[in-house]
PDB file of C-alpha atoms in Angstrom:
ATOM      1  CA  UNK A 963      -8.651  -9.620  14.743  1.00  0.00           C
ATOM      2  CA  UNK A 964      -5.636  -7.873  15.769  1.00  0.00           C
ATOM      3  CA  UNK A 965      -5.036  -9.730  19.067  1.00  0.00           C
ATOM      4  CA  UNK A 966      -1.148 -10.736  17.809  1.00  0.00           C
ATOM      5  CA  UNK A 967      -0.515  -7.010  16.817  1.00  0.00           C
ATOM      6  CA  UNK A 968      -1.271  -3.983  14.715  1.00  0.00           C
ATOM      7  CA  UNK A 969       0.649  -3.858  11.445  1.00  0.00           C
ATOM      8  CA  UNK A 970       1.722  -1.008   8.997  1.00  0.00           C
ATOM      9  CA  UNK A 971      -1.199   1.072   8.079  1.00  0.00           C
ATOM     10  CA  UNK A 972      -2.242   4.552   7.310  1.00  0.00           C
ATOM     11  CA  UNK A 973      -4.089   7.770   8.969  1.00  0.00           C
ATOM     12  CA  UNK A 974      -6.300   9.622   7.079  1.00  0.00           C
ATOM     13  CA  UNK A 975      -9.112  12.268   7.795  1.00  0.00           C
ATOM     14  CA  UNK A 976     -12.121  11.368   7.450  1.00  0.00           C
ATOM     15  CA  UNK A 977     -14.643  14.404   7.609  1.00  0.00           C
ATOM     16  CA  UNK A 978     -12.630  15.432  10.523  1.00  0.00           C
ATOM     17  CA  UNK A 979     -12.197  12.106  12.205  1.00  0.00           C
ATOM     18  CA  UNK A 980      -8.509  10.679  12.266  1.00  0.00           C
ATOM     19  CA  UNK A 981      -9.074   7.240  11.186  1.00  0.00           C
ATOM     20  CA  UNK A 982      -6.237   4.483  10.671  1.00  0.00           C
ATOM     21  CA  UNK A 983      -6.282   1.498   8.295  1.00  0.00           C
ATOM     22  CA  UNK A 984      -3.975  -1.165   9.478  1.00  0.00           C
ATOM     23  CA  UNK A 985      -3.145  -4.786   9.235  1.00  0.00           C
ATOM     24  CA  UNK A 986      -4.604  -6.661  12.329  1.00  0.00           C
ATOM     25  CA  UNK A 987      -2.465  -9.866  12.880  1.00  0.00           C
ATOM     26  CA  UNK A 988      -4.311 -13.072  14.423  1.00  0.00           C
ATOM     27  CA  UNK A 989      -3.155 -16.802  13.994  1.00  0.00           C
ATOM     28  CA  UNK A 990      -0.842 -15.995  11.577  1.00  0.00           C
ATOM     29  CA  UNK A 991      -3.221 -14.051   9.145  1.00  0.00           C
ATOM     30  CA  UNK A 992      -3.266  -9.933   8.328  1.00  0.00           C
ATOM     31  CA  UNK A 993      -6.452  -8.537   7.304  1.00  0.00           C
ATOM     32  CA  UNK A 994      -7.382  -4.686   7.240  1.00  0.00           C
ATOM     33  CA  UNK A 995      -8.988  -3.242  10.363  1.00  0.00           C
ATOM     34  CA  UNK A 996     -10.011   0.547  11.128  1.00  0.00           C
ATOM     35  CA  UNK A 997      -9.988   2.251  14.111  1.00  0.00           C
ATOM     36  CA  UNK A 998     -10.932   6.208  14.962  1.00  0.00           C
ATOM     37  CA  UNK A 999      -9.261   8.409  17.181  1.00  0.00           C
ATOM     38  CA  UNK A1000      -9.494  11.495  19.385  1.00  0.00           C
ATOM     39  CA  UNK A1001      -8.752  14.983  18.349  1.00  0.00           C
ATOM     40  CA  UNK A1002      -5.432  14.846  20.178  1.00  0.00           C
ATOM     41  CA  UNK A1003      -4.633  11.445  18.465  1.00  0.00           C
ATOM     42  CA  UNK A1004      -4.349  10.017  22.206  1.00  0.00           C
ATOM     43  CA  UNK A1005      -6.888   7.652  22.092  1.00  0.00           C
ATOM     44  CA  UNK A1006      -8.247   5.099  19.422  1.00  0.00           C
ATOM     45  CA  UNK A1007     -11.754   3.177  19.289  1.00  0.00           C
ATOM     46  CA  UNK A1008     -11.146   0.077  17.113  1.00  0.00           C
ATOM     47  CA  UNK A1009     -14.317  -0.571  14.530  1.00  0.00           C
ATOM     48  CA  UNK A1010     -16.631  -3.117  16.167  1.00  0.00           C
ATOM     49  CA  UNK A1011     -17.018  -4.652  12.600  1.00  0.00           C
ATOM     50  CA  UNK A1012     -13.112  -5.536  12.151  1.00  0.00           C
ATOM     51  CA  UNK A1013     -11.619  -6.561   9.950  1.00  0.00           C
ATOM     52  CA  UNK A1014     -13.284  -4.172   7.501  1.00  0.00           C
ATOM     53  CA  UNK A1015     -11.741  -6.813   4.917  1.00  0.00           C
ATOM     54  CA  UNK A1016     -12.628 -10.514   5.783  1.00  0.00           C
ATOM     55  CA  UNK A1017     -10.517 -12.362   3.666  1.00  0.00           C
ATOM     56  CA  UNK A1018      -8.315 -11.938   0.789  1.00  0.00           C
ATOM     57  CA  UNK A1019      -9.999 -11.938  -2.807  1.00  0.00           C
ATOM     58  CA  UNK A1020     -11.285 -15.191  -4.007  1.00  0.00           C
ATOM     59  CA  UNK A1021      -9.192 -17.305  -6.596  1.00  0.00           C
ATOM     60  CA  UNK A1022      -5.870 -16.180  -5.742  1.00  0.00           C
ATOM     61  CA  UNK A1023      -3.345 -17.961  -4.063  1.00  0.00           C
ATOM     62  CA  UNK A1024      -1.410 -15.544  -1.952  1.00  0.00           C
ATOM     63  CA  UNK A1025       1.922 -15.363  -0.182  1.00  0.00           C
ATOM     64  CA  UNK A1026       0.881 -12.447   1.802  1.00  0.00           C
ATOM     65  CA  UNK A1027      -1.949  -9.853   2.147  1.00  0.00           C
ATOM     66  CA  UNK A1028      -1.083  -6.649   4.251  1.00  0.00           C
ATOM     67  CA  UNK A1029      -0.009  -2.961   4.451  1.00  0.00           C
ATOM     68  CA  UNK A1030      -2.296   0.025   3.158  1.00  0.00           C
ATOM     69  CA  UNK A1031      -2.288   2.882   0.931  1.00  0.00           C
ATOM     70  CA  UNK A1032      -5.630   4.839   1.159  1.00  0.00           C
ATOM     71  CA  UNK A1033      -6.589   7.785  -0.441  1.00  0.00           C
ATOM     72  CA  UNK A1034      -9.871   9.782  -1.427  1.00  0.00           C
ATOM     73  CA  UNK A1035     -10.766  10.232  -5.308  1.00  0.00           C
ATOM     74  CA  UNK A1036     -13.651  11.612  -6.981  1.00  0.00           C
ATOM     75  CA  UNK A1037     -15.697  11.496  -3.868  1.00  0.00           C
ATOM     76  CA  UNK A1038     -14.959   7.553  -2.867  1.00  0.00           C
ATOM     77  CA  UNK A1039     -12.087   5.717  -0.910  1.00  0.00           C
ATOM     78  CA  UNK A1040      -9.402   3.916  -2.693  1.00  0.00           C
ATOM     79  CA  UNK A1041      -7.194   1.426  -0.987  1.00  0.00           C
ATOM     80  CA  UNK A1042      -4.192  -0.518  -2.335  1.00  0.00           C
ATOM     81  CA  UNK A1043      -3.119  -3.581  -0.340  1.00  0.00           C
ATOM     82  CA  UNK A1044       0.201  -5.321  -0.881  1.00  0.00           C
ATOM     83  CA  UNK A1045       0.209  -8.859  -1.745  1.00  0.00           C
ATOM     84  CA  UNK A1046       2.079 -11.488  -3.491  1.00  0.00           C
ATOM     85  CA  UNK A1047       0.817 -14.220  -5.983  1.00  0.00           C
ATOM     86  CA  UNK A1048       2.418 -17.528  -5.622  1.00  0.00           C
ATOM     87  CA  UNK A1049       4.365 -18.702  -8.421  1.00  0.00           C
ATOM     88  CA  UNK A1050       4.207 -15.007 -10.036  1.00  0.00           C
ATOM     89  CA  UNK A1051       5.431 -12.171  -7.945  1.00  0.00           C
ATOM     90  CA  UNK A1052       4.267  -9.132  -6.233  1.00  0.00           C
ATOM     91  CA  UNK A1053       0.895  -7.225  -6.585  1.00  0.00           C
ATOM     92  CA  UNK A1054      -1.052  -3.975  -5.570  1.00  0.00           C
ATOM     93  CA  UNK A1055      -4.469  -5.199  -5.020  1.00  0.00           C
ATOM     94  CA  UNK A1056      -7.122  -2.353  -5.686  1.00  0.00           C
ATOM     95  CA  UNK A1057     -10.234  -1.716  -3.273  1.00  0.00           C
ATOM     96  CA  UNK A1058     -12.898   1.071  -2.933  1.00  0.00           C
ATOM     97  CA  UNK A1059     -14.956   2.139  -0.655  1.00  0.00           C
ATOM     98  CA  UNK A1060     -17.914   5.252   0.128  1.00  0.00           C
ATOM     99  CA  UNK A1061     -17.330   4.951   4.006  1.00  0.00           C
ATOM    100  CA  UNK A1062     -13.887   3.146   4.769  1.00  0.00           C
ATOM    101  CA  UNK A1063     -15.840   0.417   6.286  1.00  0.00           C
ATOM    102  CA  UNK A1064     -17.206  -1.401   3.678  1.00  0.00           C
ATOM    103  CA  UNK A1065     -14.746  -2.380   0.493  1.00  0.00           C
ATOM    104  CA  UNK A1066     -15.361  -3.766  -2.806  1.00  0.00           C
ATOM    105  CA  UNK A1067     -12.580  -5.556  -4.648  1.00  0.00           C
ATOM    106  CA  UNK A1068     -11.613  -3.772  -7.768  1.00  0.00           C
ATOM    107  CA  UNK A1069      -8.908  -6.064  -9.044  1.00  0.00           C
ATOM    108  CA  UNK A1070      -5.059  -5.819  -9.305  1.00  0.00           C
ATOM    109  CA  UNK A1071      -3.622  -2.317  -9.946  1.00  0.00           C
ATOM    110  CA  UNK A1072      -0.292  -3.792 -10.978  1.00  0.00           C
ATOM    111  CA  UNK A1073       1.303  -7.229 -11.199  1.00  0.00           C
ATOM    112  CA  UNK A1074       4.998  -7.977 -10.749  1.00  0.00           C
ATOM    113  CA  UNK A1075       7.059 -10.740 -12.126  1.00  0.00           C
ATOM    114  CA  UNK A1076       9.612 -12.415  -9.753  1.00  0.00           C
ATOM    115  CA  UNK A1077      10.975 -14.184 -12.651  1.00  0.00           C
ATOM    116  CA  UNK A1078      12.865 -11.036 -13.775  1.00  0.00           C
ATOM    117  CA  UNK A1079      16.156 -11.599 -12.022  1.00  0.00           C
ATOM    118  CA  UNK A1080      17.528 -13.148  -9.164  1.00  0.00           C
ATOM    119  CA  UNK A1081      17.218 -12.056  -5.237  1.00  0.00           C
ATOM    120  CA  UNK A1082      20.530 -10.607  -5.174  1.00  0.00           C
ATOM    121  CA  UNK A1083      19.868  -8.152  -8.069  1.00  0.00           C
ATOM    122  CA  UNK A1084      19.418  -4.514  -7.244  1.00  0.00           C
ATOM    123  CA  UNK A1085      16.137  -4.273  -8.863  1.00  0.00           C
ATOM    124  CA  UNK A1086      14.752  -7.697  -8.259  1.00  0.00           C
ATOM    125  CA  UNK A1087      11.210  -6.932  -7.625  1.00  0.00           C
ATOM    126  CA  UNK A1088      10.353  -9.760  -5.049  1.00  0.00           C
ATOM    127  CA  UNK A1089       7.649 -12.337  -4.587  1.00  0.00           C
ATOM    128  CA  UNK A1090       5.585 -10.025  -2.401  1.00  0.00           C
ATOM    129  CA  UNK A1091       4.911  -6.165  -2.177  1.00  0.00           C
ATOM    130  CA  UNK A1092       5.065  -4.251   1.039  1.00  0.00           C
ATOM    131  CA  UNK A1093       4.076  -1.192   1.851  1.00  0.00           C
ATOM    132  CA  UNK A1094       2.774  -0.132  -1.109  1.00  0.00           C
ATOM    133  CA  UNK A1095       2.298   3.794  -2.138  1.00  0.00           C
ATOM    134  CA  UNK A1096       0.773   5.410  -5.272  1.00  0.00           C
ATOM    135  CA  UNK A1097       1.498   9.293  -5.716  1.00  0.00           C
ATOM    136  CA  UNK A1098       1.906  11.827  -8.618  1.00  0.00           C
ATOM    137  CA  UNK A1099       4.672  14.012  -9.046  1.00  0.00           C
ATOM    138  CA  UNK A1100       5.465  17.103 -11.524  1.00  0.00           C
ATOM    139  CA  UNK A1101       4.029  20.666 -11.897  1.00  0.00           C
ATOM    140  CA  UNK A1102       0.127  20.187 -12.105  1.00  0.00           C
ATOM    141  CA  UNK A1103      -1.326  21.534 -15.313  1.00  0.00           C
ATOM    142  CA  UNK A1104       1.995  21.508 -16.913  1.00  0.00           C
ATOM    143  CA  UNK A1105       1.625  18.901 -20.120  1.00  0.00           C
ATOM    144  CA  UNK A1106       4.596  16.303 -19.879  1.00  0.00           C
ATOM    145  CA  UNK A1107       5.802  17.154 -16.310  1.00  0.00           C
ATOM    146  CA  UNK A1108       3.550  15.049 -14.489  1.00  0.00           C
ATOM    147  CA  UNK A1109       4.243  11.341 -13.848  1.00  0.00           C
ATOM    148  CA  UNK A1110       2.750   8.558 -11.276  1.00  0.00           C
ATOM    149  CA  UNK A1111       5.037   6.721  -8.935  1.00  0.00           C
ATOM    150  CA  UNK A1112       3.792   3.224  -7.613  1.00  0.00           C
ATOM    151  CA  UNK A1113       6.392   2.252  -4.949  1.00  0.00           C
ATOM    152  CA  UNK A1114       6.703  -1.137  -3.037  1.00  0.00           C
ATOM    153  CA  UNK A1115       9.340  -2.663  -0.785  1.00  0.00           C
ATOM    154  CA  UNK A1116      10.233  -6.193  -2.069  1.00  0.00           C
ATOM    155  CA  UNK A1117       9.838  -9.090   0.068  1.00  0.00           C
ATOM    156  CA  UNK A1118      10.631 -12.965  -0.307  1.00  0.00           C
ATOM    157  CA  UNK A1119      10.107 -15.776   1.935  1.00  0.00           C
ATOM    158  CA  UNK A1120      10.607 -13.499   5.261  1.00  0.00           C
ATOM    159  CA  UNK A1121      13.385 -11.472   3.942  1.00  0.00           C
ATOM    160  CA  UNK A1122      13.183  -7.735   3.208  1.00  0.00           C
ATOM    161  CA  UNK A1123      15.206  -6.912   0.406  1.00  0.00           C
ATOM    162  CA  UNK A1124      14.808  -3.284  -0.795  1.00  0.00           C
ATOM    163  CA  UNK A1125      12.587  -0.504  -2.351  1.00  0.00           C
ATOM    164  CA  UNK A1126      11.697   0.033  -5.553  1.00  0.00           C
ATOM    165  CA  UNK A1127       9.270   2.225  -7.659  1.00  0.00           C
ATOM    166  CA  UNK A1128       7.701   1.974 -11.049  1.00  0.00           C
ATOM    167  CA  UNK A1129       6.985   5.405 -13.247  1.00  0.00           C
ATOM    168  CA  UNK A1130       4.353   5.568 -15.281  1.00  0.00           C
ATOM    169  CA  UNK A1131       0.350   6.260 -15.566  1.00  0.00           C
ATOM    170  CA  UNK A1132      -2.516   5.771 -13.064  1.00  0.00           C
ATOM    171  CA  UNK A1133      -5.619   5.898 -14.740  1.00  0.00           C
ATOM    172  CA  UNK A1134      -9.210   4.337 -14.028  1.00  0.00           C
ATOM    173  CA  UNK A1135      -8.554   1.287 -12.418  1.00  0.00           C
ATOM    174  CA  UNK A1136      -4.907   0.584 -13.569  1.00  0.00           C
ATOM    175  CA  UNK A1137      -1.234   1.585 -13.508  1.00  0.00           C
ATOM    176  CA  UNK A1138       0.645   1.606 -16.996  1.00  0.00           C
ATOM    177  CA  UNK A1139       4.210   0.984 -15.965  1.00  0.00           C
ATOM    178  CA  UNK A1140       7.104   2.544 -17.791  1.00  0.00           C
ATOM    179  CA  UNK A1141      10.255   2.235 -15.979  1.00  0.00           C
ATOM    180  CA  UNK A1142      11.387   0.157 -12.999  1.00  0.00           C
ATOM    181  CA  UNK A1143      13.697   2.092 -10.525  1.00  0.00           C
ATOM    182  CA  UNK A1144      15.535   1.648  -7.026  1.00  0.00           C
ATOM    183  CA  UNK A1145      14.832   4.006  -4.739  1.00  0.00           C
ATOM    184  CA  UNK A1146      17.942   3.716  -2.158  1.00  0.00           C
ATOM    185  CA  UNK A1147      20.900   1.500  -2.589  1.00  0.00           C
ATOM    186  CA  UNK A1148      21.829   1.488   1.055  1.00  0.00           C
ATOM    187  CA  UNK A1149      21.424  -2.086   1.340  1.00  0.00           C
ATOM    188  CA  UNK A1150      18.102  -2.590   3.272  1.00  0.00           C
ATOM    189  CA  UNK A1151      18.117   0.656   5.417  1.00  0.00           C
ATOM    190  CA  UNK A1152      15.378   2.280   3.566  1.00  0.00           C
ATOM    191  CA  UNK A1153      13.024  -0.284   3.539  1.00  0.00           C
ATOM    192  CA  UNK A1154       9.291   0.145   3.888  1.00  0.00           C
ATOM    193  CA  UNK A1155       9.032   4.066   3.681  1.00  0.00           C
ATOM    194  CA  UNK A1156       5.770   5.894   3.288  1.00  0.00           C
ATOM    195  CA  UNK A1157       4.997   9.346   1.950  1.00  0.00           C
ATOM    196  CA  UNK A1158       2.326  11.808   2.127  1.00  0.00           C
ATOM    197  CA  UNK A1159       1.578  15.527   0.764  1.00  0.00           C
ATOM    198  CA  UNK A1160       2.078  18.420   2.758  1.00  0.00           C
ATOM    199  CA  UNK A1161       0.244  21.709   2.835  1.00  0.00           C
ATOM    200  CA  UNK A1162       2.509  23.680   0.597  1.00  0.00           C
ATOM    201  CA  UNK A1163       2.120  20.578  -2.025  1.00  0.00           C
ATOM    202  CA  UNK A1164       5.560  18.810  -1.068  1.00  0.00           C
ATOM    203  CA  UNK A1165       5.972  15.156  -1.096  1.00  0.00           C
ATOM    204  CA  UNK A1166       7.354  14.267   2.020  1.00  0.00           C
ATOM    205  CA  UNK A1167       8.881  10.251   2.584  1.00  0.00           C
ATOM    206  CA  UNK A1168      10.226   8.967   5.538  1.00  0.00           C
TER     207      UNK A1168
END
């Protein structure tokens, strides 16, 4: 399923086993695949059951389905896959799993509207969202100081545009958006960033 390339993904620690969830490309399709690594990260073994999600959700006319954000929450793994719904806009599709290998589609975490503005606008959300990311910033336990961030890179008809992010509140299976922001104004040179939290609690983006 990845004979035409291994595309954007994430590395997680699965009980001490380095594990990558990535987009495997074959015959023009991209689907989530999994590989486990050696402790030194030098050798990798693809999961024999790849792809771990064998098709996009039924009933959605998608313009794209790729790129992953995976995290552990309340004892289960959750995953966002970037997508675009034809005639509507970008989307972050939410999945859930207990073992990273068998995934249940939960639903759209948030849907965008490509009809808001035009392609040349600095805050146009695009027709598809690539490299979605979700994280919380602020001082933990300090009332009113925390906010959730849903970041995505706006894509349209094969062209990369820019990276935007919503501030809002992630709770349960939904993200309640507040304001939409532009992450960087340097044209397309800060496209598709990803982030993680380091041991000191800092949010590191690259």
